[in-house]
Amino acid sequence: MEQEIDPDKVYDYAEFPDKVSGRCDNCNLAYFKSSVTGGVFLRECRECGSATSKQFESLVSVLLRLIY
Ligand SMILES: [Zn+2]
């Protein structure tokens, strides 16, 4: 089932994991602006602005994904 993605909403990664790992669900590009606020890793797509939040514990796996 297709899910409409609201670019203004911050999606929780636990609820909305990437369809394709490391790529934006909305535009399928891999250009992200990343920040950490209050222990939550925030990944915002540079193309469409769709944001995904990740808990800080999973930051290591996020970084690994960004590197490889
Ligand atoms: Zn996007």
XYZ file of C-alpha atoms and ligand atoms in Angstrom:
69
model
C 0.000 0.000 0.000
C 1.391 3.394 -0.979
C 1.758 5.844 1.866
C 1.684 9.557 1.272
C 4.684 11.301 2.777
C 4.290 14.693 4.366
C 7.570 16.630 3.990
C 6.752 18.805 6.996
C 6.373 15.890 9.354
C 9.306 14.279 11.106
C 9.017 10.549 10.727
C 10.237 8.209 13.402
C 12.635 5.777 11.861
C 11.313 2.992 14.084
C 7.873 3.465 12.550
C 9.000 4.390 9.074
C 12.209 2.615 8.142
C 13.735 3.405 4.761
C 12.181 1.500 1.911
C 15.606 1.563 0.365
C 18.296 1.769 3.027
C 20.027 5.156 3.141
C 17.687 6.752 0.631
C 14.794 9.141 0.995
C 11.413 7.404 0.843
C 9.949 10.382 -0.931
C 12.361 11.143 -3.779
C 14.749 8.194 -3.485
C 17.828 10.406 -3.359
C 20.653 10.004 -0.875
C 21.462 13.635 -0.111
C 20.806 14.365 3.529
C 21.364 17.143 5.997
C 21.986 15.554 9.375
C 21.862 16.947 12.883
C 21.612 15.704 16.444
C 19.170 17.494 18.726
C 18.365 16.381 22.267
C 19.786 12.915 21.725
C 17.760 12.369 18.573
C 19.436 12.044 15.247
C 17.584 13.996 12.601
C 18.089 13.295 8.937
C 16.565 15.748 6.530
C 16.445 15.201 2.806
C 18.160 18.008 0.888
C 15.884 17.484 -2.063
C 12.347 17.388 -0.673
C 12.903 18.264 3.004
C 11.421 15.017 4.270
C 12.812 14.406 7.738
C 13.390 11.232 9.653
C 14.334 11.050 13.295
C 16.372 8.272 14.776
C 17.093 7.504 18.375
C 20.630 8.237 19.413
C 21.394 4.572 20.145
C 21.119 3.746 16.479
C 23.470 6.559 15.471
C 26.375 4.180 15.053
C 24.513 2.112 12.507
C 23.436 5.321 10.788
C 27.016 6.502 10.524
C 28.095 3.144 9.200
C 25.438 3.403 6.558
C 26.600 6.894 5.598
C 30.186 5.706 5.279
C 29.517 2.602 3.218
Zn 13.606 13.402 -0.420
